[in-house]
Every structure is written in C-alpha cells, then in structure tokens.
Short mmCIF file of C-alpha atoms (C1' of nucleotides) in Angstrom, two decimals:
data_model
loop_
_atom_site.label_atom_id
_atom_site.label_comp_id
_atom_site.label_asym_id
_atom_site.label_seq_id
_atom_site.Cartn_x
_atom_site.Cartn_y
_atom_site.Cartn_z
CA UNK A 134 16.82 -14.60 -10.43
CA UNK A 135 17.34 -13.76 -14.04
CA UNK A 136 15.51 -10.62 -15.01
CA UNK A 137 15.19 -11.90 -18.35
CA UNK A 138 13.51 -15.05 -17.23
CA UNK A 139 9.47 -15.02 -17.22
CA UNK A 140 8.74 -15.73 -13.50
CA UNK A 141 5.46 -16.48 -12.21
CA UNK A 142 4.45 -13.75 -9.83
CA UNK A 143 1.51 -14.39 -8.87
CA UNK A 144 2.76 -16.67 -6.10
CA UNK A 145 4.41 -14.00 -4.50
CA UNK A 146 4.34 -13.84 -0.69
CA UNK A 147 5.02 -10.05 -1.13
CA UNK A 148 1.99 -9.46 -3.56
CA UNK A 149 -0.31 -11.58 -1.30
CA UNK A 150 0.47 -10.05 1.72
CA UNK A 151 -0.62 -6.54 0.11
CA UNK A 152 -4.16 -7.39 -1.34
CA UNK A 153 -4.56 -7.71 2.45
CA UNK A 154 -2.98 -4.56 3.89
CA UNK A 155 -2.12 -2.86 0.68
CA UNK A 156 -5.39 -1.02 0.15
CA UNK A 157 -5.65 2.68 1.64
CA UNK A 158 -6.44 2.97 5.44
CA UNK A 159 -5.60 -0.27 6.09
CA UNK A 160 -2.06 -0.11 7.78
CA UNK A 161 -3.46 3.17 9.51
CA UNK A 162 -6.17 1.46 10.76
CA UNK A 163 -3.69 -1.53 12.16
CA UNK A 164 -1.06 1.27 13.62
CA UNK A 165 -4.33 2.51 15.80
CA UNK A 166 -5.37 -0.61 17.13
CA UNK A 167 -1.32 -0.83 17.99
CA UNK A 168 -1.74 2.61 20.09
CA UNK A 169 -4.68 1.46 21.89
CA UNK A 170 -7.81 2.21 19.64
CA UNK A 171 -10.27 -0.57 19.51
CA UNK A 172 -14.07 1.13 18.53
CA UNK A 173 -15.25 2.27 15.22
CA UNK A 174 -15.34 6.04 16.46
CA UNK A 175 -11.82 6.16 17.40
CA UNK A 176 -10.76 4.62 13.87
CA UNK A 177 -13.17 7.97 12.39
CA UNK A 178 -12.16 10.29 15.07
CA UNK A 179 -8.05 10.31 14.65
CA UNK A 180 -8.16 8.84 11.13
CA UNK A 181 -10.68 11.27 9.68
CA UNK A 182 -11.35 7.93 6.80
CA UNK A 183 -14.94 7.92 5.77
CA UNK A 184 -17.11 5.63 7.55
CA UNK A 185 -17.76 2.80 4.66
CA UNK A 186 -14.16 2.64 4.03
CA UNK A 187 -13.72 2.27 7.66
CA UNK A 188 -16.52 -0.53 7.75
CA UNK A 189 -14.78 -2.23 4.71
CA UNK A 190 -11.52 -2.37 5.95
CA UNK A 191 -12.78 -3.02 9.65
CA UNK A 192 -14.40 -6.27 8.20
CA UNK A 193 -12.07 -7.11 5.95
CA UNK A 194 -9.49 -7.29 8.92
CA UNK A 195 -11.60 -9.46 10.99
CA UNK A 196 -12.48 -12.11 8.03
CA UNK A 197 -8.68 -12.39 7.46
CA UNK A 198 -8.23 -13.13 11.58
CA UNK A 199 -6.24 -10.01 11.47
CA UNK A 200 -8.28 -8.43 13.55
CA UNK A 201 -11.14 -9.67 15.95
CA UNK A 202 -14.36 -8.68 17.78
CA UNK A 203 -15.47 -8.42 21.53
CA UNK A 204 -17.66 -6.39 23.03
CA UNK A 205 -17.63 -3.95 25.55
CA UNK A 206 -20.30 -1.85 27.33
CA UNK A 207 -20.03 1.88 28.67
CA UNK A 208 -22.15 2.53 31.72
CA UNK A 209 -25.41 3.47 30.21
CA UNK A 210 -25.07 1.97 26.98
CA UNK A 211 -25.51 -1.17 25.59
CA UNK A 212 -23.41 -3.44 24.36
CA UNK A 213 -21.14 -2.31 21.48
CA UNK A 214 -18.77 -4.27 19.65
CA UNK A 215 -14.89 -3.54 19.49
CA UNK A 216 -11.44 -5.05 17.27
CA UNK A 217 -8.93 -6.36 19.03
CA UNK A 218 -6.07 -7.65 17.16
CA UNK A 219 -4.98 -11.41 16.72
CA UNK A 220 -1.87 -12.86 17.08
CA UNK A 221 -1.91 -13.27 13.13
CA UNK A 222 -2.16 -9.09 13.48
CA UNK A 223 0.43 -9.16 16.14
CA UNK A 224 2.94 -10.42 13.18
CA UNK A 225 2.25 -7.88 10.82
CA UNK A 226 4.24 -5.32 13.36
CA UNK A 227 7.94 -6.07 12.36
CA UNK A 228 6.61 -4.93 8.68
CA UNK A 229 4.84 -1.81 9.73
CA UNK A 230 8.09 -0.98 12.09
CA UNK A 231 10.07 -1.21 8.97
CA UNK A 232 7.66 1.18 7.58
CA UNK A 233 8.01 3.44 10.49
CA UNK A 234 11.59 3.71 11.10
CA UNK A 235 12.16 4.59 7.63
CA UNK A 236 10.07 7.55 7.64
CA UNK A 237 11.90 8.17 10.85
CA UNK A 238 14.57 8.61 9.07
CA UNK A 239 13.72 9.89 5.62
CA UNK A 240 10.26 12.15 6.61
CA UNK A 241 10.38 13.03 9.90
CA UNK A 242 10.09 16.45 11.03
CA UNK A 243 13.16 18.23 11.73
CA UNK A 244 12.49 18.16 15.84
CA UNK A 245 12.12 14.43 15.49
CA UNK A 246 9.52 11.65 15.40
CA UNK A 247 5.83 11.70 16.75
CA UNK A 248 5.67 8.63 18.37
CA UNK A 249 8.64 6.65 19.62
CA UNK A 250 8.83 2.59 20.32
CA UNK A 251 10.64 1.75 23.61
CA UNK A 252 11.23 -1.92 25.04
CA UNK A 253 8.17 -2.32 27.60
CA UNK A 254 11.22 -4.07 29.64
CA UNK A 255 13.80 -1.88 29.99
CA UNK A 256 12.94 1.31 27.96
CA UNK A 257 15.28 1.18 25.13
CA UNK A 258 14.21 2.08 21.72
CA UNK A 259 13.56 -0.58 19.64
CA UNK A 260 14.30 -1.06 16.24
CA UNK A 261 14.02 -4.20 13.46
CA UNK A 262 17.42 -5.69 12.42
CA UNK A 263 18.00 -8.32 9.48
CA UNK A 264 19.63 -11.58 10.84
CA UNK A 265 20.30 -15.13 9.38
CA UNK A 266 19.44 -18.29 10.90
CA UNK A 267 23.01 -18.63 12.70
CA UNK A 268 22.13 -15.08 14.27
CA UNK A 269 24.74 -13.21 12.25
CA UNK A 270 23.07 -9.32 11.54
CA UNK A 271 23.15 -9.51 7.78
CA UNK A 272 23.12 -5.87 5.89
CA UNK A 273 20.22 -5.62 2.91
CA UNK A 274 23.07 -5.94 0.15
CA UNK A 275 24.65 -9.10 1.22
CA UNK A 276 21.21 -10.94 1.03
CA UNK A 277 20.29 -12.97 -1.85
CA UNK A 278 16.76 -13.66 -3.60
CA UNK A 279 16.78 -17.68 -4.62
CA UNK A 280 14.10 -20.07 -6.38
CA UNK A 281 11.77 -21.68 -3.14
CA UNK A 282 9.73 -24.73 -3.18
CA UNK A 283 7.09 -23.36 -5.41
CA UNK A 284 8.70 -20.76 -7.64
CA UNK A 285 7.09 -21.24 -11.25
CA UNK A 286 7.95 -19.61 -14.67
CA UNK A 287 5.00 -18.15 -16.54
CA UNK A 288 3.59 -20.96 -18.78
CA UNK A 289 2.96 -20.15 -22.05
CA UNK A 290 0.39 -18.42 -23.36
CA UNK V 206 -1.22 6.53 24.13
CA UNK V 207 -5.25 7.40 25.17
CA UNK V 208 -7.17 6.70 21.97
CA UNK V 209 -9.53 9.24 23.63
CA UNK V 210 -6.99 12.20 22.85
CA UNK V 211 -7.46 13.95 20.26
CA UNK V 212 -3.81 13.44 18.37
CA UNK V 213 -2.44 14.74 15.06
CA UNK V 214 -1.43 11.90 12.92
CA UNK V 215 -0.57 14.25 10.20
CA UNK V 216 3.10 13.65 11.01
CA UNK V 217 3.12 9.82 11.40
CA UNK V 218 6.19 7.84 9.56
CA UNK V 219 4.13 5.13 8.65
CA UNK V 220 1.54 7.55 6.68
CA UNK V 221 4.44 9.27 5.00
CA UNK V 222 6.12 6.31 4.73
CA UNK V 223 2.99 5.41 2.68
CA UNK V 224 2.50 8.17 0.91
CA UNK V 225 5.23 7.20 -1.39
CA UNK V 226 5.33 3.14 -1.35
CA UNK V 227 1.84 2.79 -0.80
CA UNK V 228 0.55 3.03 -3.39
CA UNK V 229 0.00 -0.05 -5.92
CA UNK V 230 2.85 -1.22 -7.87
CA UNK V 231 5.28 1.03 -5.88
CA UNK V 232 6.68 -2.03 -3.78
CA UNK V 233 6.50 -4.26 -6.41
CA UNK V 234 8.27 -2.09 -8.59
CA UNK V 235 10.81 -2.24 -5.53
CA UNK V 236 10.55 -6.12 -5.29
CA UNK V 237 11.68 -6.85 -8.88
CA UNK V 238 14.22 -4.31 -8.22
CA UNK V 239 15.96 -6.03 -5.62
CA UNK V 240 15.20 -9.57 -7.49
CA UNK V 241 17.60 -8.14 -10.65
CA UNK V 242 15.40 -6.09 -12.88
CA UNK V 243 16.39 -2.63 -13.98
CA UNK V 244 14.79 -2.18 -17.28
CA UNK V 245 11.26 -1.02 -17.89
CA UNK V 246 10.19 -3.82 -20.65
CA UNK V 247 11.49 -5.72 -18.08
CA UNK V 248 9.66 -4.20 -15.36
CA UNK V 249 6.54 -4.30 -17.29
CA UNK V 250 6.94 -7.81 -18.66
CA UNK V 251 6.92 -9.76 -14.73
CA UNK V 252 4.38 -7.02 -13.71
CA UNK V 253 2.20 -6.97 -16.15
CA UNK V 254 1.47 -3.54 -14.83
CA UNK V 255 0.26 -0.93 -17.50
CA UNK V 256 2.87 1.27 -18.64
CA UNK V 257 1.39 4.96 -17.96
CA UNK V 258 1.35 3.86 -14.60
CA UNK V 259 4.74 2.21 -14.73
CA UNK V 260 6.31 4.86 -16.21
CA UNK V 261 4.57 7.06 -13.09
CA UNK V 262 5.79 5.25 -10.13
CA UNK V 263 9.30 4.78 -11.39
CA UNK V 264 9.33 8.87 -11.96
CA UNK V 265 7.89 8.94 -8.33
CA UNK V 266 10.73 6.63 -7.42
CA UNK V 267 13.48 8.55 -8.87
CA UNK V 268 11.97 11.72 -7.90
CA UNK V 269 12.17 10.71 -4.07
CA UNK V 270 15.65 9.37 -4.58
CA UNK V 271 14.89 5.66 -4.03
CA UNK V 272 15.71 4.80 -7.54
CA UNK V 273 18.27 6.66 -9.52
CA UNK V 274 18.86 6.13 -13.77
CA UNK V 275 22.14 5.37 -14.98
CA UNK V 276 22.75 4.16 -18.52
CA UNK V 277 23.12 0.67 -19.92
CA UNK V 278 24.18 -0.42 -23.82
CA UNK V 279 23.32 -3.17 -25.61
CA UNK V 280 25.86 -3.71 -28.36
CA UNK V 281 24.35 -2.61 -31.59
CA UNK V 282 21.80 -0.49 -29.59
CA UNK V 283 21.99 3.35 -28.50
CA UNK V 284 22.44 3.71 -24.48
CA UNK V 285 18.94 3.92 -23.00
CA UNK V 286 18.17 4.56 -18.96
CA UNK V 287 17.48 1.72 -16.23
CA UNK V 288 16.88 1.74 -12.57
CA UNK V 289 19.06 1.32 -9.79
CA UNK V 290 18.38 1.51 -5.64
CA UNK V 291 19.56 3.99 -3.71
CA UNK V 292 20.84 3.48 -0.58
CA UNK V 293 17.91 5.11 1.25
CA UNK V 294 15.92 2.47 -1.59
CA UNK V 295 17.95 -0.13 0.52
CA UNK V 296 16.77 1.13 3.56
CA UNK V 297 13.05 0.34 2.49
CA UNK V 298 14.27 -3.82 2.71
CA UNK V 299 13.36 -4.67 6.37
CA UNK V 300 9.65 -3.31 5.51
CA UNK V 301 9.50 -5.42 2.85
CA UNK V 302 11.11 -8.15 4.38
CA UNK V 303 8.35 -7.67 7.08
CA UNK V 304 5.76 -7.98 4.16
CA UNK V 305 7.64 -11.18 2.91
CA UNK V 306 7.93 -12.92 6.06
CA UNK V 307 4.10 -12.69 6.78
CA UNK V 308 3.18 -13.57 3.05
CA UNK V 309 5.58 -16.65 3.55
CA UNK V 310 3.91 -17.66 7.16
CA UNK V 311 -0.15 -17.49 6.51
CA UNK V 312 -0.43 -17.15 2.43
CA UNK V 313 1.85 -19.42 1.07
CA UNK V 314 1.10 -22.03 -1.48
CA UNK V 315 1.41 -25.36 0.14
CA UNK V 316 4.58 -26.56 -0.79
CA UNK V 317 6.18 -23.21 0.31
CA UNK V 318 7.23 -19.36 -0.59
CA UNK V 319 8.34 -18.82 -4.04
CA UNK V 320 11.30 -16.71 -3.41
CA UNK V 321 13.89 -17.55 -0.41
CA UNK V 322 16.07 -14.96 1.53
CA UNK V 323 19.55 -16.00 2.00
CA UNK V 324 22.37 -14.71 3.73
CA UNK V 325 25.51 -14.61 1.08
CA UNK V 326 28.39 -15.04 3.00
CA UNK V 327 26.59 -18.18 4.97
CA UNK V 328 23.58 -19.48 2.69
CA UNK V 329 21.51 -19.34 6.00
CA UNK V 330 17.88 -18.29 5.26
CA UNK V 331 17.23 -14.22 6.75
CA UNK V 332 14.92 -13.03 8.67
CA UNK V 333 13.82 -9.92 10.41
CA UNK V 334 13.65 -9.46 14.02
CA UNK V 335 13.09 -6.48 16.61
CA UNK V 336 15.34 -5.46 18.72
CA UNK V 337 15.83 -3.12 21.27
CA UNK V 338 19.15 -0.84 21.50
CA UNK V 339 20.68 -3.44 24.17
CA UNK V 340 20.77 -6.31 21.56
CA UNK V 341 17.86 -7.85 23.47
CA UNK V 342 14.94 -9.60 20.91
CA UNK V 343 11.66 -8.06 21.63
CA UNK V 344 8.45 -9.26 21.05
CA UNK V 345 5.54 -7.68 19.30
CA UNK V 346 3.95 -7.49 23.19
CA UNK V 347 6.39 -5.61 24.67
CA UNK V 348 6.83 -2.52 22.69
CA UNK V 349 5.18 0.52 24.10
CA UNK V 350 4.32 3.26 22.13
CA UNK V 351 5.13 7.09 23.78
CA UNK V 352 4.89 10.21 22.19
CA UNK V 353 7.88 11.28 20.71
CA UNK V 354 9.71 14.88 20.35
CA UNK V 355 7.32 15.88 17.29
CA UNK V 356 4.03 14.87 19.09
CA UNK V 357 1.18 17.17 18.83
CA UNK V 358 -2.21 17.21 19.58
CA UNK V 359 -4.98 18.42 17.01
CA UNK V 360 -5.40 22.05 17.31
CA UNK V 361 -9.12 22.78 17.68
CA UNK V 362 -10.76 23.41 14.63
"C1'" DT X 27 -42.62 6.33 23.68
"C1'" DA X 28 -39.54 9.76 22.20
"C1'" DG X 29 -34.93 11.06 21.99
"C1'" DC X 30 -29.95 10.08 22.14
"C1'" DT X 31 -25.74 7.57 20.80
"C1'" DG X 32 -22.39 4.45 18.60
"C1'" DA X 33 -22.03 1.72 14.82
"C1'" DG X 34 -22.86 1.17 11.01
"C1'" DT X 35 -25.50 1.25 5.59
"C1'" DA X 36 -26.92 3.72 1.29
"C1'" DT X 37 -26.36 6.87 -2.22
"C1'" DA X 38 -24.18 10.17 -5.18
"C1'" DT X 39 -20.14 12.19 -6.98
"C1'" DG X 40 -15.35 12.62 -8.07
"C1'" DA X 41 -10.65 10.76 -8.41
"C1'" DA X 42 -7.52 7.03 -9.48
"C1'" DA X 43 -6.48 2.89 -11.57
"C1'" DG X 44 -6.92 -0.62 -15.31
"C1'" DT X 45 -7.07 -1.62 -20.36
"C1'" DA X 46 -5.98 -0.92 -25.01
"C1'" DA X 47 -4.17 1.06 -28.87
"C1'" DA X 48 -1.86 4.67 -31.39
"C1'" DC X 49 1.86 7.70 -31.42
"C1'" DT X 50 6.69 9.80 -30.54
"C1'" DC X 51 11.54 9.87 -30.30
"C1'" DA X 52 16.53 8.88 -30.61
"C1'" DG X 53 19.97 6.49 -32.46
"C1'" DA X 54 22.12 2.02 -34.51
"C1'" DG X 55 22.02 -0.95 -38.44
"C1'" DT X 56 21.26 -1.59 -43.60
"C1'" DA Y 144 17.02 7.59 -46.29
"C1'" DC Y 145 14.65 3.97 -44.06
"C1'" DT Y 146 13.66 0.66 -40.65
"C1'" DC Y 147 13.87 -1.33 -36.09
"C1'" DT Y 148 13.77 -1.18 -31.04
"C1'" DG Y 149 13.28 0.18 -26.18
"C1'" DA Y 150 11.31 3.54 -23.64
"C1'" DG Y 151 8.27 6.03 -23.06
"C1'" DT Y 152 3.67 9.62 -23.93
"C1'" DT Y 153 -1.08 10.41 -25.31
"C1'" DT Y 154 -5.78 9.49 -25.79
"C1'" DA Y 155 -10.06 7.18 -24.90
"C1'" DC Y 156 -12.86 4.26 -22.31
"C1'" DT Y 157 -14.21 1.30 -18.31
"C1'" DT Y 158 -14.02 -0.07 -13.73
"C1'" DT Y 159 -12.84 0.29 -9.16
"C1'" DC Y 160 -11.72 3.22 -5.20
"C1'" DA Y 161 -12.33 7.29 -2.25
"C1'" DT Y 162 -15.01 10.99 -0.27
"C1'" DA Y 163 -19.05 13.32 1.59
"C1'" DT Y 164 -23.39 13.30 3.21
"C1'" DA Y 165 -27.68 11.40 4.53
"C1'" DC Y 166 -29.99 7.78 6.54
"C1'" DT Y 167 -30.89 3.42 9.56
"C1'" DC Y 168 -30.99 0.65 13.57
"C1'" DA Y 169 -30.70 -1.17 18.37
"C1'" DG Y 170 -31.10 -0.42 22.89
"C1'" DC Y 171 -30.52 2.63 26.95
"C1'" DT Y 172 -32.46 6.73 29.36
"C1'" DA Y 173 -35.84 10.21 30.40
#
DNA sequence: TAGCTGAGTATATGAAAGTAAACTCAGAGT
DNA sequence: ACTCTGAGTTTACTTTCATATACTCAGCTA
C-alpha cells in the first residue's frame, strides 16, 4: 500500500459503508432503535433532530434493509407504523461498539459511562476484540492493509 | 432501557465519539493513515478532498491528539510536517474495522473488497468480534444495554 | 362532524461543505 | 537574487445539509 501509488478509492468498503451511516443523525438514530426505540416520536423526543431529517434518515434506513417497518396500534389509536431493525442493522453493532468504547475511554465523564453493555448471558461487560482467522487476538499495529480482489489504481485521466 | 423515559443523551460515547470522526473526511483521513500516507499532497491526491477542508480536519486531528506532526526530509528539500497516529488514533481501528467489515459483507463490488486485513505474524485475514470479559463471543442479540454510572435523566425544562 | 394525536410534509433561513483559483511562506538549489 | 516546491491560507461562489416552524393527513373518540 504505497502512499505514492494512485489507488482507486472509490471502491472502498470503508467509504461505502459511510454514505449509508455517515450522514448526521444517522448512527444516533441506529443506537436508539438498539435501546429499545422503535416510533418516530421517540427518535424526536430523546434525539431532539428535526423532524425531516428524522423522516430522511428514517427512510433512508429502511430502503437500505437497515431498518424495517411494522405496525403497531395503542388502545385507542389506529394503526401506526414503527422501525425495527434487520439483521443487515444487527451487523452494523460491532462498528458502533467500536465507536462507543472509545469514547468510553477518551470522552467519558469523569464518574464513568452513561450506558453500559453487559452479556444478556451472564452479565459481563462486553467489549469488541480484533482476532485473525486462527482465533489469535491480533493488536491494531500488527495488522496489515493488502491489495483484495478488486483493488484498482486510478486510470488516467 | 424504556424509550418512554425521558434520558439525557448529551453524554453518550457514540455522539462524542462522533463529534470528532464524524464528520466527512475525518475517517478517511484516518483510513489512508493507517494504509501508509502521512503527507498532505498525499492525503489530498487519493482523497481528492479540497484542501481548506483537509487542512481543517487534520488540525482537528492533531488538536484531539489522534494525529501528531513530526518532521520528514526529502534530500534536496527543507524538512516539512506529516502525520502520524497516536496511540489513542490506534484505538479508533476496531470502529473502523467495524465500518470495513460491513462495507466488505453487503457493498462490495462483485469480485470482492478492495483492501484485505491481515494478521502479520500469521497472514490470516482479521476480523472483529464481541466479546464479553469471560472470553465468551457474543452476539449482536445478546447484549443488553443498562444505564451506566454517568446516567441521567433530562432535567425538566 | 369536530377535535385530538402520531407521523409525517412543506417552506424558509442559516450553516457547512464543495469547487476553484490566487496567494503566502520557508528554505534548498542555481 | 531568483526560482521551485510542498504545505498550507484566503477569497469567492455554488450547492448541499441542518434547523425551526408551520402545515397536512388519517383515523379514532366524543
């Protein structure tokens, strides 16, 4: 991975991943469905994010299959729809953990962290580890960036 | 977790968290980082990011103490600055792995990523995982969410 | 049938981001 | 002294994004 060398980037898993959740609201939006939210004024309530953004990003989740809608219906109400997330959603959490435990660590206030993840199971506090394919925890300096299947350099101009 | 209560997100991780990577470039600032760049023509060449806002985000970076500038000579050139990560920069690799890893699995060109994760010592590709503090692999499912020492509610308004 | 409520849409305004080009600045080479 | 280069800064303009507020709409209840 020669800096000097004029990749193609625009293949990037990294890149693509962030036109989806990249925009503002977005990851917020996902972290509340994780807590339990699923209708539009929950999003507005604890989010305080205007309304069209909320709509925007709301839809935006469902065309990608991030997120999806059911309905529910309160006692004296009608029918109202709600966004539940997808198992393509459920695979966005190892990211957003990584996002999480380092503000943990570098932004947290001093008494600790607002919200805590614990192992359903057995109530140990769960965290996201780096492993290789043989199972061996790998520390962020001993990995290496290679070529895949469809790295490109940038054709000319 | 009630999405009924009324709670104060002001001191979630993953919004500070955001705060400083999420905005646009930031991570892929980060990305080319960890892929070998250090320069900013270099920066701006794979990016193709405008400089102003180039110049920003890598202030930002340093300024936070995710980046750091050291020195670098070309012969027959004077010393000018590049980039380097930060351990705490290094801490910000499982999130992006996270990102990578999700890219790689639903937005992939066909033939595959464009950038693979290898573990040095073994060649085996990476990959991130959750875990909980007993060595036991979680899944997405089973991790709860419970307030945390710095949980607060919103103070009425 | 008039009002209430949750889930939006529409509109206006302001703040960032993108684009492009000119300009600065320090020092090494000639 | 003059030029060249990498690393920025500055300015000007356009476009997209974000915010705030007002408005709509469907159906349940009174």
């Amino acid at each position: 991975m020669d800096p000097r060398l004029d990749r193609d980037t625009s293949n990037c898993s990294i890149a693509r991943t962030l036109e989806i959740v990249g925009e503002k609201w977005t990851i917020l939006i996902l972290r509340e469905v994780w807590y339990g939210s699923s209708r539009f004024s929950d999003f507005e309530r604890v989010l305080g994010c205007p309304r069209n953004l909320l709509a925007a990003r709301l839809r935006m989740l469902v065309e990608e299959g991030i997120l999806t809608t059911e309905t529910y219906k309160e006692p004296g109400s009608r029918s109202r729809p709600k966004y539940v997330i997808t198992p393509k959603g459920m695979d966005l959490v190892p990211a957003v953990m990584g996002l999480l435990h380092w503000g943990d660590r570098y932004r947290a206030d001093p008494e600790g962290p607002a919200v805590l993840a614990r192992h359903r199971a057995c109530g140990a506090h769960v965290d996201i580890q780096i492993r290789c394919e043989r199972g061996h925890p790998v520390q962020a300096e001993d990995i290496e960036s290679v070529p895949g299947p469809a790295f490109r350099m940038k054709s000319a101009e």
